[in-house]
Coordinates of C-alpha atoms in Angstrom, one line a residue:
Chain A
X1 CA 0.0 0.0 0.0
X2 CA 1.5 3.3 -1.3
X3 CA -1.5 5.6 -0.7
X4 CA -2.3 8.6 2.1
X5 CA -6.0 8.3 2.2
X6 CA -7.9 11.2 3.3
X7 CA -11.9 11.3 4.4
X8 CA -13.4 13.2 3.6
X9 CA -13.2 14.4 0.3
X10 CA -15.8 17.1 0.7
X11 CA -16.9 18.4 3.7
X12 CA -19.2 21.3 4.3
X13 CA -19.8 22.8 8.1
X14 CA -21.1 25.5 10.0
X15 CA -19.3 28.3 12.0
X16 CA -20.3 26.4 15.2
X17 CA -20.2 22.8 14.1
X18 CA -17.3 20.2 15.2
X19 CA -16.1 18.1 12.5
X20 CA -13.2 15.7 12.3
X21 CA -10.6 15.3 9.1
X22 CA -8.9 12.1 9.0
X23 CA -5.8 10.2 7.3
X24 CA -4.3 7.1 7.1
X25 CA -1.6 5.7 5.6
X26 CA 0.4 2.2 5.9
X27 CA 3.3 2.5 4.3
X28 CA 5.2 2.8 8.3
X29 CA 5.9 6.6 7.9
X30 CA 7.0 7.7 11.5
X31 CA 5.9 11.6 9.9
X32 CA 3.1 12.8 9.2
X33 CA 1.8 16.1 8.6
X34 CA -0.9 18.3 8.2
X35 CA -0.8 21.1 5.1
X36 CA -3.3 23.7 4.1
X37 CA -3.7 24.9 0.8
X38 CA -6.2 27.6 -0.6
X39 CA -6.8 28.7 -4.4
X40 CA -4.3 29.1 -6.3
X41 CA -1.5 28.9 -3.8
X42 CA 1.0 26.4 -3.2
X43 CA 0.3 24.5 0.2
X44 CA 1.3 25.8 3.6
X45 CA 2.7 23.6 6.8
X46 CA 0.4 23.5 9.6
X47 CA 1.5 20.3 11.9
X48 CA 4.0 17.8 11.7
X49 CA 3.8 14.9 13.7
X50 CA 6.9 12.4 14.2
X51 CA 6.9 8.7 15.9
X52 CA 2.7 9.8 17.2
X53 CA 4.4 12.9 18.4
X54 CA 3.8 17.0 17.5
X55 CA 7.0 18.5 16.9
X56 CA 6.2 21.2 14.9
X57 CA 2.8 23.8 15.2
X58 CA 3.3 26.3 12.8
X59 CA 1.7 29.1 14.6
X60 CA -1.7 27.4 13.4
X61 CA -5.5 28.9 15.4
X62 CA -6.5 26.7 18.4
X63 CA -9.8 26.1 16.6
X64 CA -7.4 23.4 14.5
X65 CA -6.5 20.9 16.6
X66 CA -4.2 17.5 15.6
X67 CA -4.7 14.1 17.1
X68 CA -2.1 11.0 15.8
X69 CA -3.6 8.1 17.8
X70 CA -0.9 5.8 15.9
X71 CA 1.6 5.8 13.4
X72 CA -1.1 5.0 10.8
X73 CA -3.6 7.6 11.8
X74 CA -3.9 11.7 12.0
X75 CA -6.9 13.1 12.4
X76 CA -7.7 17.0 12.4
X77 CA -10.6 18.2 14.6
X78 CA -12.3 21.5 13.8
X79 CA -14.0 23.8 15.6
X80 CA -15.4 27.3 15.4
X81 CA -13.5 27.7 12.4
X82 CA -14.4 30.6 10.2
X83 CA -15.3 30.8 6.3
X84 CA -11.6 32.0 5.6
X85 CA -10.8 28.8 6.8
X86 CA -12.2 27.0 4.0
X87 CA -9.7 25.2 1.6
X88 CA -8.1 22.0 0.5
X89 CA -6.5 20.3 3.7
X90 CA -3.4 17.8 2.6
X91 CA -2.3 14.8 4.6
X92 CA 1.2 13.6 3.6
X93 CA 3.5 11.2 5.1
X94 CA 7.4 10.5 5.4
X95 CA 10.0 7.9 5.9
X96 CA 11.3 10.0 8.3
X97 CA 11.7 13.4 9.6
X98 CA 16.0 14.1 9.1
X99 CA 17.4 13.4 5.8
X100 CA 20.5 11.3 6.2
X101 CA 22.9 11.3 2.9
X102 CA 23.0 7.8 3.0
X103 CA 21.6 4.5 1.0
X104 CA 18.0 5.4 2.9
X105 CA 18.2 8.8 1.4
X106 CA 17.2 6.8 -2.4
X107 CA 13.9 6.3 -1.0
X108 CA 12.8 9.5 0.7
X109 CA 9.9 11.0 0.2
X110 CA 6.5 12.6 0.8
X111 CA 3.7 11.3 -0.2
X112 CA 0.4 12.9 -0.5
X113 CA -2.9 12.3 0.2
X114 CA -5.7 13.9 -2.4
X115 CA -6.9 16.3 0.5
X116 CA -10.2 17.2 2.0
X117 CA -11.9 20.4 0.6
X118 CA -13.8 22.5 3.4
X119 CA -16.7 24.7 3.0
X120 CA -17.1 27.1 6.1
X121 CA -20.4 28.4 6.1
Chain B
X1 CA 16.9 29.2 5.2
X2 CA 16.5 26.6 1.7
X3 CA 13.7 28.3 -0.6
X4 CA 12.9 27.4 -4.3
X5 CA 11.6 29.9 -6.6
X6 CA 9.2 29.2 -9.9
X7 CA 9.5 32.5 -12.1
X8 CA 6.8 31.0 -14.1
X9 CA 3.3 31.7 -12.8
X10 CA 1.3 30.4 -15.7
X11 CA 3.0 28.6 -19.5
X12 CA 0.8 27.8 -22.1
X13 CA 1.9 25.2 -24.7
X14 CA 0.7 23.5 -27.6
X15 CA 0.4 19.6 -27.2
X16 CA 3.5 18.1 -28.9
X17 CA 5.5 20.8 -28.3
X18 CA 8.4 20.5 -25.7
X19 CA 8.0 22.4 -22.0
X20 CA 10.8 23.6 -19.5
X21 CA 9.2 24.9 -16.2
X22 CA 11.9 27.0 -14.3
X23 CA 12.9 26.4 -10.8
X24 CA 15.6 28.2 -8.8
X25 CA 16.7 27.2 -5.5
X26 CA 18.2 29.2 -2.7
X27 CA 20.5 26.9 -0.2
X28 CA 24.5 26.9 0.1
X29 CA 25.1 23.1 -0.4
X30 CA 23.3 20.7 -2.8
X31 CA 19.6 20.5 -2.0
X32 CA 17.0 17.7 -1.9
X33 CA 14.7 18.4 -4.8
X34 CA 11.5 17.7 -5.4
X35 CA 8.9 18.3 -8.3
X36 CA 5.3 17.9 -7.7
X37 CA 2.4 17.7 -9.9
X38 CA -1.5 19.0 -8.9
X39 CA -4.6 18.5 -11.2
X40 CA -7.5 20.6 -10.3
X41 CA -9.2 19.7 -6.7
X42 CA -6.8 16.7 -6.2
X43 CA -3.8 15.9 -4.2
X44 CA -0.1 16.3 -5.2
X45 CA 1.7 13.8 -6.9
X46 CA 5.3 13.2 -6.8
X47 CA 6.9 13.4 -10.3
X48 CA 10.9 13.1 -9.3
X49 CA 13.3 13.8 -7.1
X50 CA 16.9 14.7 -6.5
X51 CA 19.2 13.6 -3.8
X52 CA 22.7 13.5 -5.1
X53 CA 24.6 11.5 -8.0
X54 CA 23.6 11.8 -11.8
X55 CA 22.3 15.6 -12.2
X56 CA 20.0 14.4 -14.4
X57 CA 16.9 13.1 -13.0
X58 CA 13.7 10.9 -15.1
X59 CA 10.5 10.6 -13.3
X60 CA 7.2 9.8 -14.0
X61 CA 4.6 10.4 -17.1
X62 CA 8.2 11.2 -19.4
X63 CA 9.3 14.0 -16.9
X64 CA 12.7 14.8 -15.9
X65 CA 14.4 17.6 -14.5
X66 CA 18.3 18.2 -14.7
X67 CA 20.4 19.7 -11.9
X68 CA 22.5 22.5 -12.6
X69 CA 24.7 23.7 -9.6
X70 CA 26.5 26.4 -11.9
X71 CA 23.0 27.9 -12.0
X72 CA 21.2 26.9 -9.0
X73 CA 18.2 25.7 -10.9
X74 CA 16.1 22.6 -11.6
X75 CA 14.3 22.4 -14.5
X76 CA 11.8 20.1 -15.1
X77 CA 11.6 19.0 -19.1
X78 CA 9.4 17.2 -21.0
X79 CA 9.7 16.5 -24.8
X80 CA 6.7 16.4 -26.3
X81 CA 3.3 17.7 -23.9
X82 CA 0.1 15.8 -23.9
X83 CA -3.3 17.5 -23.2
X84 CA -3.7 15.4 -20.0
X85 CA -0.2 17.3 -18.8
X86 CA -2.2 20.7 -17.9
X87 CA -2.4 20.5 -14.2
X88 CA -0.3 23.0 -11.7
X89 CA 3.3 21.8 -11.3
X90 CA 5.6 22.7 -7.4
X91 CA 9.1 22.6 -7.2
X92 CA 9.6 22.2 -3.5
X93 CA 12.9 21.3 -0.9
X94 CA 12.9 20.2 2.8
X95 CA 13.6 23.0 5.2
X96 CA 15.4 22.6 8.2
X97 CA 15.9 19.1 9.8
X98 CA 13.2 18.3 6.7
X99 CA 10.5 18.4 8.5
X100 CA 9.0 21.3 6.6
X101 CA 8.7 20.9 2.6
X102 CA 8.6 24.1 1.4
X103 CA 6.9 24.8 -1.7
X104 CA 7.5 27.3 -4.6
X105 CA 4.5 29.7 -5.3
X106 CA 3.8 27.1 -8.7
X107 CA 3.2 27.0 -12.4
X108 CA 0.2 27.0 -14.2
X109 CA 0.6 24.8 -17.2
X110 CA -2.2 25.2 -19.6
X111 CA -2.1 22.8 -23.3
X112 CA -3.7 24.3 -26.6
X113 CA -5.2 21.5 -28.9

């Protein structure tokens, strides 16, 4: 299996709703991370997440909020977001989270999910 | 900091005709490299990547991209364009302890029948 999978593909929610994005992959990548992405713009690092844990927030709203319950899962849970918040949300994973310029370095990599697009309404 | 820069913010080629989309990167040693490809509402794809070794790179769906130090650039090539090629196309490079991909701002490729 070489594929991030994202649910959902489409979601639509309300300014006061609580909805949960959600990714898995099984390829055992210890990285995972969320991007964000709006029109026409390339995508932006929100979280990283290495071996389950967060080591990197980029400065991302409270009302975003990452969960990695295992090394195959990472799920975003949203709430109160706002209708500026709406976009395409990536999930990608990684071998691993320092490049080494070794023999491993041949197969690093990040792959991508097909994202989640969210309508804040 | 690593950056990449695409000067390109929109090409439009005829199918069958050869493309070269531009990518210049900003770091002091040689970078990882990475070109990605995005069709409308989907996901990125990985097309290639460059670590070290042959400067010349081949990827996927007859892409390749050729590493030029002399000019700090990255070019990703294909010979002859298909219709199915119009997508948006990122040149991107791992910041930091790579934990960050960093993306360039991306190229519109549009194909003319």
């Amino acid at each position: 299996d070489t594929e991030v999978t994202q649910t959902p593909k489409h979601l639509v929610m309300g300014m006061t709703n609580k909805k949960s994005l959600k990714c898995e992959q099984h390829m055992g990548h210890r990285a995972m991370y969320w991007y964000k992405q709006k029109a026409k713009k390339p995508p932006e690092l929100m979280f990283v997440y290495s071996y389950e844990k967060l080591s990197i927030n980029e400065s991302v709203p409270s009302r975003f909020s990452p969960e990695c319950p295992n090394s195959s899962l990472l799920n975003l849970h949203l709430h109160a977001l706002q209708p500026e918040d709406s976009a395409l949300y990536l999930c990608a994973s990684s071998q691993a989270i320092v490049l080494n310029r070794d023999s491993r370095a041949s197969n690093y990599g990040y792959t991508f999910g097909s994202g989640t697009r969210l309508t804040v309404v | 900091a690593q950056s990449v820069t695409q000067p390109d913010i929109h090409i439009t080629v005829s199918e069958g005709a050869s493309l070269e989309l531009r990518c210049n990167y900003s770091y002091g040693a040689t970078p990882y490299l990475f070109w990605y490809v995005q069709s409308p509402g989907q996901g990125l794809q990985l097309l290639l990547k460059y670590f070290s070794g042959d400067t010349l790179v081949q990827g996927i769906k007859g892409f390749e991209a050729e590493f030029k130090r002399s000019q700090s650039s990255f070019n990703l090539r294909k010979p002859s364009v298909h219709w199915s090629d119009a997508a948006e196309y990122f040149c991107a490079v791992p910041t930091g302890t790579a934990s960050k991909l960093t993306f360039g701002t991306g190229t519109r490729l549009q194909v003319t029948l």
